[in-house]
Coordinates of N, CA and C in Angstrom, one line a residue:
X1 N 26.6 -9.9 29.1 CA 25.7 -8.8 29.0 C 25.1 -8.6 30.4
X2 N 24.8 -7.1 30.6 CA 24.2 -6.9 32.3 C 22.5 -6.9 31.8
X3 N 22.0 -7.1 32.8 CA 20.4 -7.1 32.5 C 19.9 -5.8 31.5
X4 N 20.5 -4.8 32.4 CA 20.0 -3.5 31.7 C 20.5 -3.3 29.9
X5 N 21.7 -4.0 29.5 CA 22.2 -4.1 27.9 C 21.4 -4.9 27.5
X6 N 20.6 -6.5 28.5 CA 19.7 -7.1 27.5 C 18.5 -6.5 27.2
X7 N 17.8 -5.6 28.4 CA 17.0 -4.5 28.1 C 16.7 -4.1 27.0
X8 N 18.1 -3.4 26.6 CA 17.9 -2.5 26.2 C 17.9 -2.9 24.3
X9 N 18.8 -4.5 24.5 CA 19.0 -5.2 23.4 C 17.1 -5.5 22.6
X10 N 16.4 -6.2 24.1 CA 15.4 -6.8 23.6 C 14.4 -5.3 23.1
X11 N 14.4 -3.6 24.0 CA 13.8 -3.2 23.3 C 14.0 -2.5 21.7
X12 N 15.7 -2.3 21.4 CA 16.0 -2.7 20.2 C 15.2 -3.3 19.1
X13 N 14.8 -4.6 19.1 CA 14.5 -5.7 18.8 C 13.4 -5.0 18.6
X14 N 12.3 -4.7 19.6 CA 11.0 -4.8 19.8 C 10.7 -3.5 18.6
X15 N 11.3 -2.5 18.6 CA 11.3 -1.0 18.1 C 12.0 -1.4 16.6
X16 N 12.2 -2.3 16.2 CA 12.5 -2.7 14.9 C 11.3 -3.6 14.1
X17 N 10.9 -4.1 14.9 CA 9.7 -5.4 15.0 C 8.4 -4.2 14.5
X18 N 8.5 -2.9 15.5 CA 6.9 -2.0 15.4 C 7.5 -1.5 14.1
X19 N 7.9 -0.8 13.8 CA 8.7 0.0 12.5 C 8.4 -0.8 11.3
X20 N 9.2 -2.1 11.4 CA 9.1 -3.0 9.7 C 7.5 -3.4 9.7
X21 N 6.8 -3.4 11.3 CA 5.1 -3.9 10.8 C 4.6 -2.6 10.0
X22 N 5.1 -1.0 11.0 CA 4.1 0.1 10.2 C 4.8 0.4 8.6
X23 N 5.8 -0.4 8.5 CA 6.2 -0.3 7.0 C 5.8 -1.1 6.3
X24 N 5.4 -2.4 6.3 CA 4.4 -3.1 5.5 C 2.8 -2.7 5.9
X25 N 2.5 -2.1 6.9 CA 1.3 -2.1 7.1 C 0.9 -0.5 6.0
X26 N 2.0 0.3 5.7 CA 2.1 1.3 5.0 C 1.6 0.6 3.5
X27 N 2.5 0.1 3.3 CA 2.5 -0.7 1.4 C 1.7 -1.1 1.4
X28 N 1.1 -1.6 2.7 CA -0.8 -2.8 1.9 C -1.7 -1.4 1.9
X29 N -1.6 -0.5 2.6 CA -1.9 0.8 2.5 C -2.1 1.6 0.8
X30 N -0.5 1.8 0.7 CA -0.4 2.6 -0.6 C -0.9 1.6 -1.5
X31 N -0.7 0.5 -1.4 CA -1.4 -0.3 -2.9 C -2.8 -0.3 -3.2
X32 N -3.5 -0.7 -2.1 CA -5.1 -0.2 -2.0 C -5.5 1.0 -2.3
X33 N -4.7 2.0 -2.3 CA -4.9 3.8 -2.6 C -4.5 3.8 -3.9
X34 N -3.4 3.0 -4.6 CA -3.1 2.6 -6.1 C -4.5 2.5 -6.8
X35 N -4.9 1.2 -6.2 CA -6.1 0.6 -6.8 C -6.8 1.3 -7.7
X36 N -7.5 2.6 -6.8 CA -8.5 3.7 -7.5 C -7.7 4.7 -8.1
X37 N -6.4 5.0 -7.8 CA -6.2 6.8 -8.4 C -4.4 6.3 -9.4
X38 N -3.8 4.7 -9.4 CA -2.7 4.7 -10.7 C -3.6 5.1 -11.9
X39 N -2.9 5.2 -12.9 CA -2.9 5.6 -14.0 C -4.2 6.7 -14.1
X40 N -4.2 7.4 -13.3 CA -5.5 8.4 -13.2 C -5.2 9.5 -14.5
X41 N -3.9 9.6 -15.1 CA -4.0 10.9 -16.7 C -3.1 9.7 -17.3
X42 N -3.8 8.0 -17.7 CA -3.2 7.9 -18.8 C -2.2 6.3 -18.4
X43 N -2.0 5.3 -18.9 CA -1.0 4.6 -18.5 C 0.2 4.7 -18.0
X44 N 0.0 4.0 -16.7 CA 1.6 4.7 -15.7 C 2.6 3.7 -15.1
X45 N 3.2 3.3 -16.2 CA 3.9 1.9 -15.9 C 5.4 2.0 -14.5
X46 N 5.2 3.3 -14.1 CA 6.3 3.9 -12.6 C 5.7 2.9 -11.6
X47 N 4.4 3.3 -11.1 CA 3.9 3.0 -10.1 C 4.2 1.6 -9.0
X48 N 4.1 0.3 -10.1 CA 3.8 -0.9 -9.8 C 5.2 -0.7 -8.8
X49 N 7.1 -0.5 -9.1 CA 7.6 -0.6 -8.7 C 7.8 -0.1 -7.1
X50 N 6.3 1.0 -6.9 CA 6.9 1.4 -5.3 C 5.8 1.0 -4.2
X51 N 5.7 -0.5 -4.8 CA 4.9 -1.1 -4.2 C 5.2 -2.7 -4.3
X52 N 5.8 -3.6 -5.5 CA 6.2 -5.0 -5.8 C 7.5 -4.8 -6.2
X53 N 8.4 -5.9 -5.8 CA 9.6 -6.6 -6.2 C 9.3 -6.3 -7.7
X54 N 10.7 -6.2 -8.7 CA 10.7 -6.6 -9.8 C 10.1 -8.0 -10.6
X55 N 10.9 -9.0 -9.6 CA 10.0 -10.4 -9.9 C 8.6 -10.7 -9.3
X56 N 8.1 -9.7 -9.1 CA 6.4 -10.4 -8.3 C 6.0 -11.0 -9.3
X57 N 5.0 -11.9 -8.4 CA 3.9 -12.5 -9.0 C 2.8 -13.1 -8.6
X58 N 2.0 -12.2 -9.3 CA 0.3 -11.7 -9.1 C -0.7 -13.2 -9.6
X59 N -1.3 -13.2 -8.7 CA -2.8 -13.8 -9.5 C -4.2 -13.3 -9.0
X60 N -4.9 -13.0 -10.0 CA -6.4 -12.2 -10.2 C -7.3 -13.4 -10.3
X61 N -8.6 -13.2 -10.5 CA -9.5 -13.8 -10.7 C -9.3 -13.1 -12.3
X62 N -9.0 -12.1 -12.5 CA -8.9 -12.0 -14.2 C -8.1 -12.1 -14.8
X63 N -6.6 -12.8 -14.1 CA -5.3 -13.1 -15.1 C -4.4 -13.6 -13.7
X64 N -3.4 -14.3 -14.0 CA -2.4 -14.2 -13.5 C -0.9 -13.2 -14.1
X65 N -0.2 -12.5 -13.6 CA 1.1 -12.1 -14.2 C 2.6 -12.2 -13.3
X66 N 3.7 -11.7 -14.0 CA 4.8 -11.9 -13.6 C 5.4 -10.5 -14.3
X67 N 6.5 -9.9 -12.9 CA 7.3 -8.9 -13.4 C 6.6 -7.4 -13.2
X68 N 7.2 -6.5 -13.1 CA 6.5 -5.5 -13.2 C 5.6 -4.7 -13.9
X69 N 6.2 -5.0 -15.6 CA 5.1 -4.6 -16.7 C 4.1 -5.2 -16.6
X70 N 3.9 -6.5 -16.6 CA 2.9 -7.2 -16.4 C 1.8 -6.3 -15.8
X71 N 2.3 -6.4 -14.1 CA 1.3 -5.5 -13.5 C 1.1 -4.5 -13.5
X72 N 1.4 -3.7 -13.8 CA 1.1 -2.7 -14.7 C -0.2 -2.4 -15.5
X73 N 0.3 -3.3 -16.9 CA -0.6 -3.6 -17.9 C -2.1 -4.4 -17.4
X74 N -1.8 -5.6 -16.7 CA -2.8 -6.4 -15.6 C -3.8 -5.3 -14.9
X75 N -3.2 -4.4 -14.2 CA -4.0 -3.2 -13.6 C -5.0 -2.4 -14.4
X76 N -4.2 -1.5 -15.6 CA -4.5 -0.7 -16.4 C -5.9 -1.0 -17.0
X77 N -5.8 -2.9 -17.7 CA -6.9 -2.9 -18.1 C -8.0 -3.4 -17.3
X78 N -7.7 -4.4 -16.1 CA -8.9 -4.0 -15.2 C -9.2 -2.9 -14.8
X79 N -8.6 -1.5 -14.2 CA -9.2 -0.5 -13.8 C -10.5 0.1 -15.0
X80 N -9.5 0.2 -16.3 CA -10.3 0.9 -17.1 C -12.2 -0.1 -18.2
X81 N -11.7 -1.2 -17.2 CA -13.0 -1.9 -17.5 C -14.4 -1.0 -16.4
X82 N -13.8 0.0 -15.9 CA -15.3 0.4 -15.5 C -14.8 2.2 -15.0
X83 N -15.9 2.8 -15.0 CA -15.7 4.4 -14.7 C -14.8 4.9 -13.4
X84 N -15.1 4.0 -12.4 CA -14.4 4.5 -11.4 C -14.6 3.5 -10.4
X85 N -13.7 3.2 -9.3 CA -13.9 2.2 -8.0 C -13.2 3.0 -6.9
X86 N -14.0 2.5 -5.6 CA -13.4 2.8 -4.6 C -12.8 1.1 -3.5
X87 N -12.0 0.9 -3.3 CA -11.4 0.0 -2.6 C -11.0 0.2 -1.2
X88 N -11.6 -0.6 -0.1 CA -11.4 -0.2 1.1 C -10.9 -1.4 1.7
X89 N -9.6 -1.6 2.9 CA -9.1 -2.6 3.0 C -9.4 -2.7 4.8
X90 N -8.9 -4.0 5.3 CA -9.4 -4.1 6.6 C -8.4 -5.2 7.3
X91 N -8.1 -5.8 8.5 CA -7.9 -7.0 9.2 C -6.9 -6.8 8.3
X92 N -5.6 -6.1 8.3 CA -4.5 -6.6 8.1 C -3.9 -7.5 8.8
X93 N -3.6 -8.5 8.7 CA -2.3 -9.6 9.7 C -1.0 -9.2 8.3
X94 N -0.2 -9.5 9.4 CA 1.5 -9.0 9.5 C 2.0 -10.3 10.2
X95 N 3.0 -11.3 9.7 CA 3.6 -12.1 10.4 C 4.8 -11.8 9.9
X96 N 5.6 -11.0 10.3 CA 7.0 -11.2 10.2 C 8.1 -11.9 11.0
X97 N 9.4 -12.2 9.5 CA 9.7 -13.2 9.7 C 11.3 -12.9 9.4
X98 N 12.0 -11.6 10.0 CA 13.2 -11.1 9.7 C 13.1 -10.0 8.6
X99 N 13.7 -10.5 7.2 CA 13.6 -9.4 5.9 C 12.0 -10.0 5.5
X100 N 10.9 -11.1 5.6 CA 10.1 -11.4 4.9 C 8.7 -11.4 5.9
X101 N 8.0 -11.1 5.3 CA 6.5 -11.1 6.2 C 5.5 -12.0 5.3
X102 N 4.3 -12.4 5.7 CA 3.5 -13.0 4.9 C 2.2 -12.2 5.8
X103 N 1.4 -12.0 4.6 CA 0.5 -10.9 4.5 C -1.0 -11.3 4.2
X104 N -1.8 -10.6 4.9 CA -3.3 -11.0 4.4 C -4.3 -9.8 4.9
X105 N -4.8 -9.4 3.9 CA -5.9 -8.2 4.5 C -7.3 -8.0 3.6
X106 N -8.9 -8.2 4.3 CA -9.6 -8.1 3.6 C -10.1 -6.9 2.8
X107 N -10.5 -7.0 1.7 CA -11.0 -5.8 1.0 C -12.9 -5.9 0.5
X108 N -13.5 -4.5 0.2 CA -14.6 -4.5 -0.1 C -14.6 -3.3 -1.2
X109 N -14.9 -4.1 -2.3 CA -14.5 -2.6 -3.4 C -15.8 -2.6 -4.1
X110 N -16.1 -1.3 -4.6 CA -16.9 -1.1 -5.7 C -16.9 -0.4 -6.4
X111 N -17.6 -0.8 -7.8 CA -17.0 -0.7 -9.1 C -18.1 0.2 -10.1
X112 N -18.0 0.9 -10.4 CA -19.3 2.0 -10.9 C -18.5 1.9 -12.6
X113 N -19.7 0.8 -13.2 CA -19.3 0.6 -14.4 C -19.2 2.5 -15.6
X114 N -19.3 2.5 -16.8 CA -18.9 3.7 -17.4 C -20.9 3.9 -17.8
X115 N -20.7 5.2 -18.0 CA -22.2 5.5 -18.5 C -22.6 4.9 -19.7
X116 N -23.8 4.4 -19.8 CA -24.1 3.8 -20.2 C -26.0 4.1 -20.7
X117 N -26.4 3.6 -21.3 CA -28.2 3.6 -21.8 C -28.8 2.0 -20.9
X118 N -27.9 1.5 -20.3 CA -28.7 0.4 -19.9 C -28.7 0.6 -18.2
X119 N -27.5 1.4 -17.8 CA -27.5 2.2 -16.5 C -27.5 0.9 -15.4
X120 N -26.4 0.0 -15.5 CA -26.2 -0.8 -14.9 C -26.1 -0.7 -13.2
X121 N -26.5 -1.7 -12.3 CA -26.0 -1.2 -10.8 C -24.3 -1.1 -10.8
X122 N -23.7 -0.8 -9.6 CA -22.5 -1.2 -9.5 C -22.5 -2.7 -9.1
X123 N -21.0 -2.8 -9.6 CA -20.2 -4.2 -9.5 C -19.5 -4.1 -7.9
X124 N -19.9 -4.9 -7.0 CA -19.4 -4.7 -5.7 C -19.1 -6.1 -5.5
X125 N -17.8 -5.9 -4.4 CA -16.7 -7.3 -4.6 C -16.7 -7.4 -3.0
X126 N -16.1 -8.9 -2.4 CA -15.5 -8.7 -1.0 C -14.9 -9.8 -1.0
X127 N -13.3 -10.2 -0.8 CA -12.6 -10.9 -0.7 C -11.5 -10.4 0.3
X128 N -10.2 -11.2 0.0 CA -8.8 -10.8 0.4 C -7.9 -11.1 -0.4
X129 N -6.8 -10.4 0.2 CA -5.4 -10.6 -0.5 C -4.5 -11.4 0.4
X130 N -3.6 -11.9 -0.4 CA -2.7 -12.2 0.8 C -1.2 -12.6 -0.2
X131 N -0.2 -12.6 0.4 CA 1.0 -12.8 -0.2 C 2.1 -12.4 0.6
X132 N 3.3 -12.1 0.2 CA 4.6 -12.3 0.7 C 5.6 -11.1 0.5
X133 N 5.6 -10.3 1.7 CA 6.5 -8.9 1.5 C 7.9 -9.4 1.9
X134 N 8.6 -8.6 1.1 CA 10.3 -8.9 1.4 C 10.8 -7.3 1.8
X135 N 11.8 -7.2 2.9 CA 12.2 -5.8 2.7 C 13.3 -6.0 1.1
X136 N 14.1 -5.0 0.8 CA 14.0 -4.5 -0.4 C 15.3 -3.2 0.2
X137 N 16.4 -2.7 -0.7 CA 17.1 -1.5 -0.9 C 16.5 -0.4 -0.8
X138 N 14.8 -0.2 -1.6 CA 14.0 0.6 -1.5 C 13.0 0.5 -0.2
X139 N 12.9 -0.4 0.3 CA 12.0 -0.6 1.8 C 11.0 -1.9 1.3
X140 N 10.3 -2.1 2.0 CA 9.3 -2.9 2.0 C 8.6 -3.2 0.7
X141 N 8.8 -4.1 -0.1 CA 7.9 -4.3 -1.6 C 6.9 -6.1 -1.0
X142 N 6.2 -6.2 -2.6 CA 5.4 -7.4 -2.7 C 6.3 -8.1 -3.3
X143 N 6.5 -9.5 -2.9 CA 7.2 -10.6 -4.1 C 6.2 -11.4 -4.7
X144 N 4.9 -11.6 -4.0 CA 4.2 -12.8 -4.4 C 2.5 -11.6 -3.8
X145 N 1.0 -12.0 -4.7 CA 0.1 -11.4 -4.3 C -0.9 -12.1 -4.9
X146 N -2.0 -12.3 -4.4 CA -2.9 -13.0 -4.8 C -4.4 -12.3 -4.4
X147 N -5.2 -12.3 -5.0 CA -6.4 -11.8 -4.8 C -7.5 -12.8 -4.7
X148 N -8.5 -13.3 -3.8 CA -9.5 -14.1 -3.5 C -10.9 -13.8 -3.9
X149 N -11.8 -13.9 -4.7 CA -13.2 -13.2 -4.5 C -13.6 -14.2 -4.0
X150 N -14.6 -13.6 -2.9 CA -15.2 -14.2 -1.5 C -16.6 -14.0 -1.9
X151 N -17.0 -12.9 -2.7 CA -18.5 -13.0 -3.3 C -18.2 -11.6 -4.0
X152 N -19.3 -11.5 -4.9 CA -19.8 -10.4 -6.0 C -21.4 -9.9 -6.2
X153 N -21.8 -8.8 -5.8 CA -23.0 -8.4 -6.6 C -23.0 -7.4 -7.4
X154 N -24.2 -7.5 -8.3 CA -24.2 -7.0 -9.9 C -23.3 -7.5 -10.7
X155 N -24.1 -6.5 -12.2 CA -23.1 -7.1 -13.4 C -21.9 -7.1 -13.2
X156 N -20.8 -7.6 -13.6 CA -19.2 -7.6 -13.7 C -18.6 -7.0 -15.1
X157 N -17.4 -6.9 -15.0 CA -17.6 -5.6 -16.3 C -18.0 -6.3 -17.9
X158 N -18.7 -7.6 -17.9 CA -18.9 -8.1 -19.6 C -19.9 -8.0 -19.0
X159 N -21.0 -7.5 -18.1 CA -22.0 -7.4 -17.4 C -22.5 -8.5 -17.3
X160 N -22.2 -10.1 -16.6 CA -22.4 -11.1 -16.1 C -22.0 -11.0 -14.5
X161 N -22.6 -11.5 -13.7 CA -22.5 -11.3 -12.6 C -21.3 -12.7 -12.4
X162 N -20.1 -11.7 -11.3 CA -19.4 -13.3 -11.3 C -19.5 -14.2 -9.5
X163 N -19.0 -15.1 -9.2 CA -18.9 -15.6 -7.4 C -19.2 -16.7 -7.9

């Protein structure tokens, strides 16, 4: 090879490297935007797949699951444990590693339980995620995802405060 072909080899390389980061940096994206607005008219068991492997597997501080229905279902009924949340994510790291990346990015959500006569504060969270992207036929999915709470204030949705 002449200098200019490794050039042109290594920027190849490099412009594949930027592309698969803003394609997983996209998916930790769309799944945090999931968070608040899946199943917004009703149980929506589509979703989970344009964002996790068929075999993912999840663990919560409120369940662990496996498979796509799972998370789904896992989602459904945490979201609908309170009126509405907003979820905001941060410090993505991206270590890719060919077809597989390992993933970690902090979040700060909060949770505005449903109306109520006791008129609870919100439930506000701040942890991370972290787990294991594979590219995929479809692009960039989760195979593996885990969620950390790092601390909690106010009630949680049995209205006990959790951390």
């Amino acid at each position: 090879m002449t200098l200019q072909q490794d050039e042109l080899a290594a920027l190849s390389d490099r412009v594949r490297e930027l592309g698969d980061r803003a394609a997983v940096n996209e998916l930790l994206d769309r799944y945090i935007v999931l968070l608040d607005n899946q199943d917004e008219n009703g149980f929506d068991g589509s979703w989970p797949s344009t964002v996790f492997t068929d075999d993912v597997r999840m663990i919560f501080p409120v369940g662990a699951c496996e498979g796509l229905s799972d998370v789904a279902r896992l989602h459904f009924v945490a979201k609908n444990r309170f009126d509405r949340s907003l979820h905001v994510s941060s410090n993505h790291i991206v270590t890719l590693d060919g077809d597989r990346a390992e993933v970690r990015l902090h979040v700060l959500a909060t949770h505005v339980h449903h109306p109520g006569p006791e008129n609870r504060p919100n439930f506000d969270i701040g942890g991370y995620y972290e787990g294991e992207a594979v590219r995929t036929a479809a692009g960039w999915r989760l195979r593996t995802w885990a969620f950390h709470l790092v601390w909690s204030t106010g009630p949680g949705p049995d209205g006990c405060p959790l951390g």
